[in-house]
Each structure stands twice: as C-alpha cells, then as structure tokens.
Amino acid sequence: MRPHHHAVPRPVDLTAARAHWLTADLLALPATALPHDLPVHELAARLEHAPDGGIHPRDEPGAGWDLHLDDSGLPASVLAGVPHLAGALALRLPGEAAALAGDLLTGQVALTVRHRGRLVLATSVQVPHVLDDLYAEAARRRRYGVTWADGERDGAAGDVAGRVPTVTVWAPTARQVSLLLWEGVQPDGATAAWAPPGQPRRVPMARSDDGAWSVTGDPAWRDRCYQLELSHVLPPPWTEQVVRTTDPWSVALTLGSTHSVLVDLDDERWAPGRWRQAPAPARVRPVDQTVYEVHVRDFSRDDPQVPEELRGTYRAFGVDGLGRRHLRTLAEAGLNTVHLLPVFDLTSVPEDPADRARPDPRVLAELSRLDPGGTEQQRLVRRTAHLDAFNWGYDPWHFLAPEGSYTTDPGAAHGGRRVAQCREMVAGLHELGLRVVLDQVYNHTTASGLQETSVLDRVVPGYYHRLDGQGRVETSTCCQNVATEHAMAEQLMVDGCVLWVRHYRVDGFRFDLMGHHSRANLEAVRAALDALTPEQHGVDGSAVTLYGEGWNFGEVAGDARFHQAVQGQLDGTGIGTFNDRLRDAVRGGAVHDESGRSGHGWATGGSDPHDTDLLQVGLAGGLRDVRLHSHATGRWTTGAGVPYGAAPGGYALEPDEVVNYVDAHDNETLWDTLLLKLPDATPMAERVRRNTLALACVTLSQGVSFWHAGAEILRSKSLDRNSYDSGDWFNLLDFSLQDNGFGRGLPPSPDNGARWDELAPLLRDPALRPTPEDVRTALAGALDLLRLRRDLPLLRLGSGERIRTKVSFPLSGPSGRPEVVVMLVDDRPGEPADPRWSGALVVLNAGRDEAEASLPGLAGQDWELSPVQRHGSDPVVRGTRWDAARGRVRVPALTAAVLVRPR
C-alpha cells in the first residue's frame, strides 16, 4: 500500500504537530505528512516520551513505545468526530502505554517514523481528542471557576457571611497547579486604579482523576484577587515552564483584567434593587421578536441629556435621556428585544481611562468644520484607534465576566462592582418591557499561546483552539479559532450562556460566526437553558431565544469537521440564522462587493426579477418548501428552487430559523447603501421612502425581524463599510435626530481607502444630507411598521405548516412587475391565527409610479387599509384603494401598504 500524498518540507520538525492522538491507544497520521513514495509497511512508527521534555529526534529510537499499523483504519466511531482525518493511517499504542496516557501527556510526546533505521519523520502530536477521550465525560460533571458553599447570613444588610469558595480549573496536562491569593481587598468606594498589594500567598491545588485541580478556601477569601500558576512542559524548547494566568471561568476581574476576583454572584451587594425588582419581559415566540441591535457605547455616548460621567456606560440605560426615551417610543410601537454588541470582557479597549488616548477636545471641535469628503478626520481617528474607548468588541478575553470599560469609573471596573453595573443595564431595559439579547463570540479568541491575553492556552496548551494539519491555530475567523467541537470548549460555551441567564437574567443570545460551531454545540446550549426553571433557578431558560450567523466558510465549511450550525441545518431547533438572501435582494449586489455602488436591489432602484423571487421567499420566512410562481423563470417553484448563487434561496423548515434583516453593525448602514446605489440626483423624499420600504421587507415578513440601531433614523457612518475600530467620530448615533452621521469625512483607509475617489463627491454633496424633518419622517414611518407587526398576528404565523397553508404571492410570475410584491395571508384555511382579521394583504411597491394589481381571486371581498396606516403618519399610503368589484388594488409609488379583511 502506497499513500497518495505530496512532499512535506522539514519532515523532522517538532515545532509542527502533524500527528493526532485520538484515544488512549490510537493515533492518526495523515499520509500527507510522510515523505513521498515510502511503502507504509516498511515504516516503523514510535511514540517517544520525555517526562521533562528534551526529545531530540535521531536515527536511534528514544524512550517510548512502538506503534502498530492498524490496516482497518480509523474506526467509524472515532472518524465521526474527526472526519477531516479520513484516510489517515491508524497507529495503535500498546496496552501498557495506553494505560499511562494521562501521565504521558504531562510531559513531551512526539511521533517518529523510521525507514530501515533512518529517521524520516519527527513531529509533535495534537492532543485535544485524547484528552476528551480520557477526561471529558467525568470533567463535564464539574462546575468550574469559583463556586460557593451555602452559608449563614449575618446581621449586615445584604451581606453574605460564612460562604466558602472553591476554585476549580481543568488542567489535565499540568504538572502542578497553585492558586495565587492576594490578601488585600479593594476598599469600598475606591475610584482610582487599584492593583492588589504585596506578594500573593501560594495555595497548592489538588488534582482529581478527571484532570481538574481544585482548592477550598474560607469565608475570608471573599472579594480577594487571585491568579492560577501552572507548571507545563512547553515549546520552545520543550522544558518545564511556570505560567501565571487569570481563570478562564472568571466571573469578576480587576481593572485591566489582570487578576480574577473571588466574587459570589449571589452576594446581594452586587444585586442592585433596581435589577432585583425589574419585571421579567413577556415571553415571546422567536418569530414574535422585533430586534434592535445596539452598541453599549453608541447608545449614550452622544446623548447630552445623560450625565457626562454615565455616557457610554452600562448605567446610561437606566437614565431618562434621549436614548432611553427613543427605546421607549420604539417599545410602545412594538419593539420587544434589544440586542447588545459584546459586553463580555474584551481585549480591545483599555479599561482604565488613564490608559486611553483621547483626542484633544479642541481638535474634536474642529472636525465638523473640515472637508466632509476629506481624509483628515480618519487620520486623526486612526492615530488613536488602538487606544481609544471604542471598539465593537468581538475580541474575547474572559467570556463569563462583564467588560470593565463600560463601567462608570476605574473603581467600578473592579470585582463585583462591574457585575452590579451590568445588571443595572439589564434592569433598565427590562423596565421598558424589552428583552435583552447578548452577542456571544465563542468562535475565536484574540490570542493563543502564551500571549498576554491568551487565557485558554495558558491553562491547557494546544487544547482549546482548532489546529490545522501542521498544528498551527486556524484563523479563518480573522482571529484564533476556538474548537468548540472539543468537549471542554463546548462546556465553556454552555456554562457562559447559563451564567448570563441565571445571574444577569438576559433573554437571548446571538452567536457570532455560528457556522464555526456544530449543531451539537447549539443543542447543548439549548438543553442547558431549557433545564433552568423559575422554581429552582429564578429564571425560565426555555424562554431564552437563540440565533446567529450561519455562514459556511473556513476550515469547517461543508461539515468538514462536524455537522455545522449553518443555514439549513438547524431544522427543529428553533435557532435562527441571518437571512443574507433577503438582505442582498433588497440592497442589491453583495456586501463584500469591491464597489458599494454596483448591484441595484429591489429597494435601491433595481428591477431584477430574481431579486423579487428572493424577496418573496424571505417574506414567507425563508422556507425551502414554500411555493411561488417565479418572476425570473415563469415557472412554479419552491423556496429551495430559487437560487442564491450555488445555494438555495429558501433553506429553513420553520420561520423561527430565519432572521430577516437589511443591515447590521457589519458593512454599510442601510442609509449609506441607499446613498451609494441610488442615482445622485434622487430626491431626498424618495430616499426616505425607500428606507422605509427596505425596513418593511423585514418588519412585515414571517420569521424574526431585526433592525440595526439607527436604521429607523437614517443613520450614516459616513459610508464606512467596517466601523469596528472607527472610533466615536464615525459611529455617531444621535437620538436627538439632528445629525445622522453623514459627511464626517472619508471613512478610515484600511477598509475604505480603495473607494475614496468615488466616496468623496458623495460626502461633499449637501443635497445628500437629510434634514431633521427627513429623519423624523423616517422614524414615523418605521414606527408604523412596528405597529403593523405588533397588531397583525398574520405577519407572525409561527410555523412552516401555517405559512404553507395561508401564505401566497398572487401577483408573482412573469406577468407581474418585479418592483411590486403582493403577499396574501389568508387566515381562512386551518386554525385561525388572528381573532380580528381573516386576511392580510401586504403590497410593496418600489416603483416610481402608482401600481395597480389585479387580484381576481379576491374579487367581491371586503378589504380595507389597516387601521395603523389609516391613522398613521404617512398621508401617501392613505391613497391606497381597493376595488372589490374587479378585485384590484392601487398602491401609491414607493409605498408599503397593508390591507386587512374583517372577519
């Protein structure tokens, strides 16, 4: 047998890890790792071991065990967990060596291959799978981080005395682990930067058979700072090294996240009365969600009615400023969910204001006077971007602790104080009846190895990250990819979600790059949440909603490593994925097009019948089996039969598996897209109406409705397509409705510089800047859309069966106009969904003239404009007319009209 492979440079290289230790007695070696044209059965493979490191590959075998080639290959049960290793050589370890596997993994191991006594391959070994084989089943029964034994309350109000902490960390490959405990506790009320004084006390931790180390303290440990000290055999140069780190399961931290803090999350000192008393928002089905995505700093940073010291912080959500009043207005119209960009502990923003670079106020005052299409603004922003207070925050450091830069002062960033302020934010939103969704980023970390912000690798080197064939960390997410297919990485994800629900009472999660997780990961999260009950845990975990980015790319694409949590593979889970099909059909082109001006969509002046087909599928909840008459082909088809590139346009089984949106924090805002794609001479009134039309495609659709903060008020980021590090200047969110953020200079060069020549003339054009009145008109139209969705259950049928039975597109097909979409929701078949109306007729007219649609099947029926629009803000939509005798509806240009049929 000769393997088919390619030559690999440096076959003797222990800095690479080309072999995989899978179970106690089984290793895999991809044939591509072997030098070319060597007969496999003439090779002698050996697992070499050095307890203290120092393996030096040579022709003579070192200490270790010979491996036996198993001609039957990797067992199917093993291969199911490592499908990317299909075809690899299966090498068996003798029983006596397999029994020692746990001990061997605390030293250095290497796989060597010799041919007739000559060393032809020496490589280190990837060990995550064998660690799972040896330890995961037992290890997952534990609770990690700090746990507290029940104690007695003393006489101090709200204080908990006698509670005993236990610190537990899973570190199966460590040779020794100690807890470093600092004696000092930060004084109450301290506001200055503070670090634990003196040298720590070293407390040995005891190892258990499941690879966990733990130590139990005493009540005096409460609120003290701690770190973990671990002894590992590490490269280079494969010697024993002592590593200090914070706890990966930290729930509280010091300023700057340098130390973990022993905080009891049940301690009433960190449970503000406002948070304890805030009513839980009403439970909703996933399809009943109307989601508003906002960044914590954006929300209040520009709000003059919020005290300056609270702007950009958690506590601003409880202040009756412009932002809170704006949210209240949205909530009264039907908004029910606020999605917060990451609030877990981040690496990108210095927590101590003294460490941040802040532009000179005199310079900031001059920025608005500069050329609106000039480069000076972005130059100044970029000069301090890596040290300023702004970043989206998709750079995790500690997943279970709140970010400290959103607290009000350095003292509040320490320990339980940041916990309390984060809880106040949740309370402020709950008081408005708004559910809280947190952005979760378990697909990557900011760093790996022994870098300062690399917590996971410092505890279990080489385990938590996904590795390529050479043992290097995969970076398809643009960062260090986390391998949640490994048991304890999944456990971190599950434990984090449970903690945020139990101890902060959040109501949902959005998962960043969810396709880099497995469906099994998301099912594990769902099962753990469903087990939380009001009686036992104080929360109803089954009411928590889940959705995420179901994109399919990178080393995991096409289920290469596991069955992914991507679009079309979450049937029956109730977990939603963002619908890029509807987004691109409405906006035009694709979000990664080189020029944002190309590709006109349904709402941006296009007339491509294929976009109309994709829009109709999205309106029907993105279902793969919904039937429609194709505008593009003239034939009857299904949602899955409408193509989206090489993928199906409809991919979901149920509408709760689809999140419809036209913009999010990524890419250009909706308003900026309209600016880019519409002709420069387009009247402002038309632009505003098209903004409302685009939002109507989302808000009047089956599935989950999702808006990016500011879409309803014409928010611009000065045409920036990636504002993650563009500072406060380019991320303006003005709830006073005076400045929509347009014309603040050319956006930063890294992601926009190649387009500056086409952007500058737009930014300099004063006719493209909306007036406050334009913004108020857009907001009024958006509020009407929310009221329509709130008042019409027919827009939220909630099941694929109901949609298939009740939803149709009577104007679709080649005889219709691509710019006019008519969706009929007929409530007469099956169980009624709406007690008041027997039908809803959604007519979306993106044309520049009135549309008359002939609907002979509805002739003789009584239809009327919905009460929301009859009494709403838009006088134009009130020009909609229904001719019952002929079954015809007339809808004004650039208008979304909803008609209803009384019972």
Short mmCIF file of C-alpha atoms in Angstrom, two decimals, residues 211-485:
data_model
loop_
_atom_site.label_atom_id
_atom_site.label_comp_id
_atom_site.label_asym_id
_atom_site.label_seq_id
_atom_site.Cartn_x
_atom_site.Cartn_y
_atom_site.Cartn_z
CA GLY A 211 -7.93 16.34 35.19
CA ALA A 212 -9.42 19.07 37.37
CA TRP A 213 -7.49 20.88 40.10
CA SER A 214 -9.30 22.50 43.00
CA VAL A 215 -8.86 24.10 46.38
CA THR A 216 -11.41 25.13 49.00
CA GLY A 217 -10.82 28.31 50.94
CA ASP A 218 -12.61 30.06 53.76
CA PRO A 219 -15.04 32.98 54.04
CA ALA A 220 -12.17 35.46 54.36
CA TRP A 221 -11.29 34.82 50.71
CA ARG A 222 -14.36 36.73 49.56
CA ASP A 223 -13.57 39.57 47.11
CA ARG A 224 -9.85 38.79 47.04
CA CYS A 225 -7.82 38.76 43.85
CA TYR A 226 -6.36 35.55 42.54
CA GLN A 227 -4.47 34.02 39.66
CA LEU A 228 -3.59 30.50 38.67
CA GLU A 229 0.00 29.30 38.49
CA LEU A 230 0.55 26.24 36.33
CA SER A 231 3.63 24.19 35.53
CA HIS A 232 3.72 22.82 31.96
CA VAL A 233 6.25 21.23 29.64
CA LEU A 234 6.07 23.69 26.74
CA PRO A 235 7.80 24.52 23.49
CA PRO A 236 10.18 26.01 22.81
CA PRO A 237 12.40 24.44 23.91
CA TRP A 238 10.17 21.72 25.41
CA THR A 239 11.12 22.30 29.01
CA GLU A 240 9.12 22.82 32.16
CA GLN A 241 7.79 26.37 32.40
CA VAL A 242 5.72 28.11 35.04
CA VAL A 243 2.81 30.15 33.70
CA ARG A 244 0.57 32.60 35.53
CA THR A 245 -2.91 33.38 34.26
CA THR A 246 -6.35 34.54 35.20
CA ASP A 247 -9.13 31.98 35.46
CA PRO A 248 -10.85 31.17 32.11
CA TRP A 249 -14.10 30.82 34.09
CA SER A 250 -13.65 34.20 35.84
CA VAL A 251 -16.91 35.93 36.76
CA ALA A 252 -15.21 39.08 38.03
CA LEU A 253 -11.91 40.82 37.37
CA THR A 254 -9.70 43.69 38.42
CA LEU A 255 -9.27 46.85 36.41
CA GLY A 256 -7.48 45.85 33.22
CA SER A 257 -8.40 42.18 33.73
CA THR A 258 -5.01 41.41 35.24
CA HIS A 259 -6.45 39.33 38.09
CA SER A 260 -9.55 37.29 38.73
CA VAL A 261 -11.65 38.22 41.76
CA LEU A 262 -13.43 35.84 44.14
CA VAL A 263 -16.91 37.28 43.74
CA ASP A 264 -20.05 35.50 44.86
CA LEU A 265 -22.73 36.27 42.27
CA ASP A 266 -25.38 35.54 44.89
CA ASP A 267 -24.00 38.28 47.14
CA GLU A 268 -26.73 40.90 47.43
CA ARG A 269 -24.13 43.69 47.45
CA TRP A 270 -23.83 43.12 43.70
CA ALA A 271 -27.57 42.79 43.11
CA PRO A 272 -28.96 46.33 42.74
CA GLY A 273 -32.51 46.75 43.95
CA ARG A 274 -33.49 48.03 40.54
CA TRP A 275 -32.30 44.76 38.99
CA ARG A 276 -34.00 42.59 41.61
CA GLN A 277 -37.30 44.42 41.17
CA ALA A 278 -37.36 44.86 37.39
CA PRO A 279 -40.17 42.78 35.90
CA ALA A 280 -39.24 40.00 33.54
CA PRO A 281 -40.26 40.86 29.98
CA ALA A 282 -43.15 38.97 28.48
CA ARG A 283 -42.25 35.64 26.96
CA VAL A 284 -42.44 35.65 23.18
CA ARG A 285 -42.06 33.09 20.44
CA PRO A 286 -38.91 33.54 18.38
CA VAL A 287 -40.96 34.81 15.41
CA ASP A 288 -42.59 37.43 17.62
CA GLN A 289 -39.22 39.08 18.17
CA THR A 290 -38.59 42.55 16.83
CA VAL A 291 -34.89 43.01 17.49
CA TYR A 292 -32.92 46.25 17.77
CA GLU A 293 -29.13 45.84 17.65
CA VAL A 294 -27.14 48.48 19.54
CA HIS A 295 -23.63 49.02 20.84
CA VAL A 296 -23.36 49.96 24.53
CA ARG A 297 -21.12 52.98 23.93
CA ASP A 298 -23.08 54.17 20.89
CA PHE A 299 -26.32 54.17 22.85
CA SER A 300 -25.48 57.09 25.13
CA ARG A 301 -22.09 58.50 24.15
CA ASP A 302 -23.69 61.28 22.07
CA ASP A 303 -26.62 61.94 24.41
CA PRO A 304 -26.43 65.41 26.01
CA GLN A 305 -29.27 64.51 28.38
CA VAL A 306 -27.23 61.75 30.03
CA PRO A 307 -24.77 62.96 32.68
CA GLU A 308 -21.32 63.07 31.16
CA GLU A 309 -19.88 60.55 33.61
CA LEU A 310 -22.53 58.00 32.60
CA ARG A 311 -22.28 58.35 28.82
CA GLY A 312 -21.13 55.21 27.07
CA THR A 313 -21.67 53.07 30.18
CA TYR A 314 -23.98 50.33 31.41
CA ARG A 315 -25.74 52.75 33.73
CA ALA A 316 -26.85 55.04 30.91
CA PHE A 317 -29.55 52.52 30.01
CA GLY A 318 -31.33 53.46 33.22
CA VAL A 319 -31.15 57.22 32.68
CA ASP A 320 -34.10 59.03 31.13
CA GLY A 321 -32.07 60.55 28.33
CA LEU A 322 -32.73 60.74 24.62
CA GLY A 323 -31.72 57.14 24.02
CA ARG A 324 -33.93 55.66 26.69
CA ARG A 325 -36.87 57.75 25.54
CA HIS A 326 -36.21 56.62 21.98
CA LEU A 327 -36.28 52.99 23.10
CA ARG A 328 -39.50 53.63 25.00
CA THR A 329 -41.07 55.06 21.84
CA LEU A 330 -39.97 52.02 19.85
CA ALA A 331 -41.22 49.67 22.57
CA GLU A 332 -44.61 51.33 22.67
CA ALA A 333 -44.88 50.74 18.92
CA GLY A 334 -43.98 47.08 19.21
CA LEU A 335 -40.22 46.66 19.59
CA ASN A 336 -39.61 43.97 22.19
CA THR A 337 -35.92 42.98 22.07
CA VAL A 338 -32.62 44.84 22.33
CA HIS A 339 -29.54 43.03 21.04
CA LEU A 340 -26.33 44.32 22.62
CA LEU A 341 -22.99 44.01 20.90
CA PRO A 342 -20.46 42.20 23.13
CA VAL A 343 -20.45 43.07 26.82
CA PHE A 344 -18.18 40.23 27.97
CA ASP A 345 -14.59 41.12 28.91
CA LEU A 346 -12.74 42.44 25.84
CA THR A 347 -9.11 42.97 24.92
CA SER A 348 -9.52 45.94 22.57
CA VAL A 349 -10.40 48.82 24.91
CA PRO A 350 -8.23 49.91 27.86
CA GLU A 351 -10.41 49.75 30.95
CA ASP A 352 -8.59 52.50 32.79
CA PRO A 353 -9.42 55.86 31.20
CA ALA A 354 -5.91 56.98 32.12
CA ASP A 355 -4.58 54.44 29.62
CA ARG A 356 -6.82 55.58 26.79
CA ALA A 357 -5.84 58.01 24.11
CA ARG A 358 -8.42 60.74 23.84
CA PRO A 359 -8.35 63.30 21.05
CA ASP A 360 -7.76 66.86 22.10
CA PRO A 361 -11.21 68.49 22.64
CA ARG A 362 -10.07 71.44 20.57
CA VAL A 363 -9.31 69.06 17.70
CA LEU A 364 -12.71 67.38 18.03
CA ALA A 365 -14.39 70.76 17.89
CA GLU A 366 -12.67 71.42 14.59
CA LEU A 367 -13.51 68.07 12.95
CA SER A 368 -17.00 69.12 11.92
CA ARG A 369 -15.56 72.15 10.14
CA LEU A 370 -13.25 70.06 7.99
CA ASP A 371 -13.89 68.96 4.42
CA PRO A 372 -16.79 66.41 4.63
CA GLY A 373 -15.05 64.42 1.91
CA GLY A 374 -11.54 64.88 3.26
CA THR A 375 -9.04 62.50 4.83
CA GLU A 376 -8.05 64.43 7.94
CA GLN A 377 -10.85 63.10 10.16
CA GLN A 378 -9.96 59.46 9.57
CA ARG A 379 -6.26 60.22 10.02
CA LEU A 380 -6.90 61.64 13.47
CA VAL A 381 -9.23 58.78 14.40
CA ARG A 382 -6.78 56.13 13.25
CA ARG A 383 -3.92 57.75 15.16
CA THR A 384 -5.56 56.76 18.47
CA ALA A 385 -7.87 53.93 17.36
CA HIS A 386 -5.97 51.15 19.15
CA LEU A 387 -6.08 53.03 22.44
CA ASP A 388 -9.39 54.85 22.33
CA ALA A 389 -12.63 53.91 24.08
CA PHE A 390 -14.38 52.49 21.02
CA ASN A 391 -14.43 49.00 19.53
CA TRP A 392 -17.27 46.70 18.60
CA GLY A 393 -15.77 44.16 20.98
CA TYR A 394 -15.54 40.93 19.01
CA ASP A 395 -12.26 40.11 20.75
CA PRO A 396 -12.96 37.96 23.83
CA TRP A 397 -10.72 37.75 26.83
CA HIS A 398 -12.96 36.38 29.59
CA PHE A 399 -16.31 35.03 28.40
CA LEU A 400 -18.15 34.91 31.75
CA ALA A 401 -17.29 38.37 33.10
CA PRO A 402 -18.60 41.78 32.03
CA GLU A 403 -16.38 44.28 30.23
CA GLY A 404 -14.88 46.91 32.53
CA SER A 405 -14.62 49.82 30.08
CA TYR A 406 -18.41 50.21 30.15
CA THR A 407 -18.39 50.95 33.88
CA THR A 408 -18.53 54.49 35.19
CA ASP A 409 -15.03 54.74 36.69
CA PRO A 410 -11.93 52.64 37.38
CA GLY A 411 -13.18 51.62 40.81
CA ALA A 412 -16.42 50.33 39.30
CA ALA A 413 -14.45 48.09 36.94
CA HIS A 414 -13.21 46.03 39.89
CA GLY A 415 -14.79 42.81 41.09
CA GLY A 416 -18.48 42.78 41.88
CA ARG A 417 -18.92 46.46 41.03
CA ARG A 418 -18.81 45.79 37.30
CA VAL A 419 -21.25 42.92 37.83
CA ALA A 420 -23.68 45.28 39.56
CA GLN A 421 -23.48 47.93 36.86
CA CYS A 422 -24.00 45.40 34.09
CA ARG A 423 -27.07 44.15 35.93
CA GLU A 424 -28.34 47.73 36.15
CA MET A 425 -28.22 47.89 32.36
CA VAL A 426 -30.34 44.76 32.07
CA ALA A 427 -32.77 46.21 34.59
CA GLY A 428 -33.06 49.46 32.67
CA LEU A 429 -34.08 47.58 29.54
CA HIS A 430 -36.42 45.20 31.36
CA GLU A 431 -38.23 48.15 32.90
CA LEU A 432 -39.15 49.21 29.36
CA GLY A 433 -40.53 45.74 28.67
CA LEU A 434 -37.56 45.00 26.41
CA ARG A 435 -35.88 41.63 26.29
CA VAL A 436 -32.06 41.59 26.31
CA VAL A 437 -30.02 39.56 23.83
CA LEU A 438 -26.25 39.36 24.28
CA ASP A 439 -23.77 38.87 21.45
CA GLN A 440 -21.62 35.81 22.13
CA VAL A 441 -18.24 35.18 20.46
CA TYR A 442 -17.17 31.64 21.28
CA ASN A 443 -15.76 31.03 17.80
CA HIS A 444 -12.43 32.74 18.47
CA THR A 445 -10.14 34.41 20.96
CA THR A 446 -7.89 37.40 20.45
CA ALA A 447 -4.69 35.48 21.12
CA SER A 448 -3.27 31.99 21.61
CA GLY A 449 -0.09 30.51 23.00
CA LEU A 450 1.50 32.41 25.86
CA GLN A 451 0.47 35.89 24.76
CA GLU A 452 -0.79 38.19 27.50
CA THR A 453 -4.48 37.89 26.63
CA SER A 454 -4.36 34.16 25.90
CA VAL A 455 -6.07 32.57 28.87
CA LEU A 456 -7.13 29.22 27.43
CA ASP A 457 -3.76 28.09 26.07
CA ARG A 458 -2.05 29.03 29.31
CA VAL A 459 -4.27 26.54 31.13
CA VAL A 460 -4.41 23.64 28.64
CA PRO A 461 -1.85 24.26 25.88
CA GLY A 462 -3.00 23.18 22.44
CA TYR A 463 -6.47 22.11 23.50
CA TYR A 464 -9.00 24.92 23.09
CA HIS A 465 -8.06 26.12 19.61
CA ARG A 466 -8.70 24.48 16.26
CA LEU A 467 -5.46 23.41 14.61
CA ASP A 468 -4.50 22.86 11.00
CA GLY A 469 -2.51 19.93 9.64
CA GLN A 470 0.73 21.42 10.93
CA GLY A 471 -0.59 22.13 14.41
CA ARG A 472 -0.95 25.86 13.82
CA VAL A 473 -4.05 27.65 15.08
CA GLU A 474 -6.65 28.15 12.36
CA THR A 475 -7.58 31.80 11.78
CA SER A 476 -10.41 31.74 9.24
CA THR A 477 -12.45 33.94 11.62
CA CYS A 478 -9.66 36.53 11.35
CA CYS A 479 -8.66 35.60 14.90
CA GLN A 480 -7.59 32.48 16.79
CA ASN A 481 -10.36 29.95 16.15
CA VAL A 482 -11.81 28.15 19.17
CA ALA A 483 -12.57 24.46 18.68
CA THR A 484 -15.93 24.08 20.39
CA GLU A 485 -16.06 20.55 19.00
#
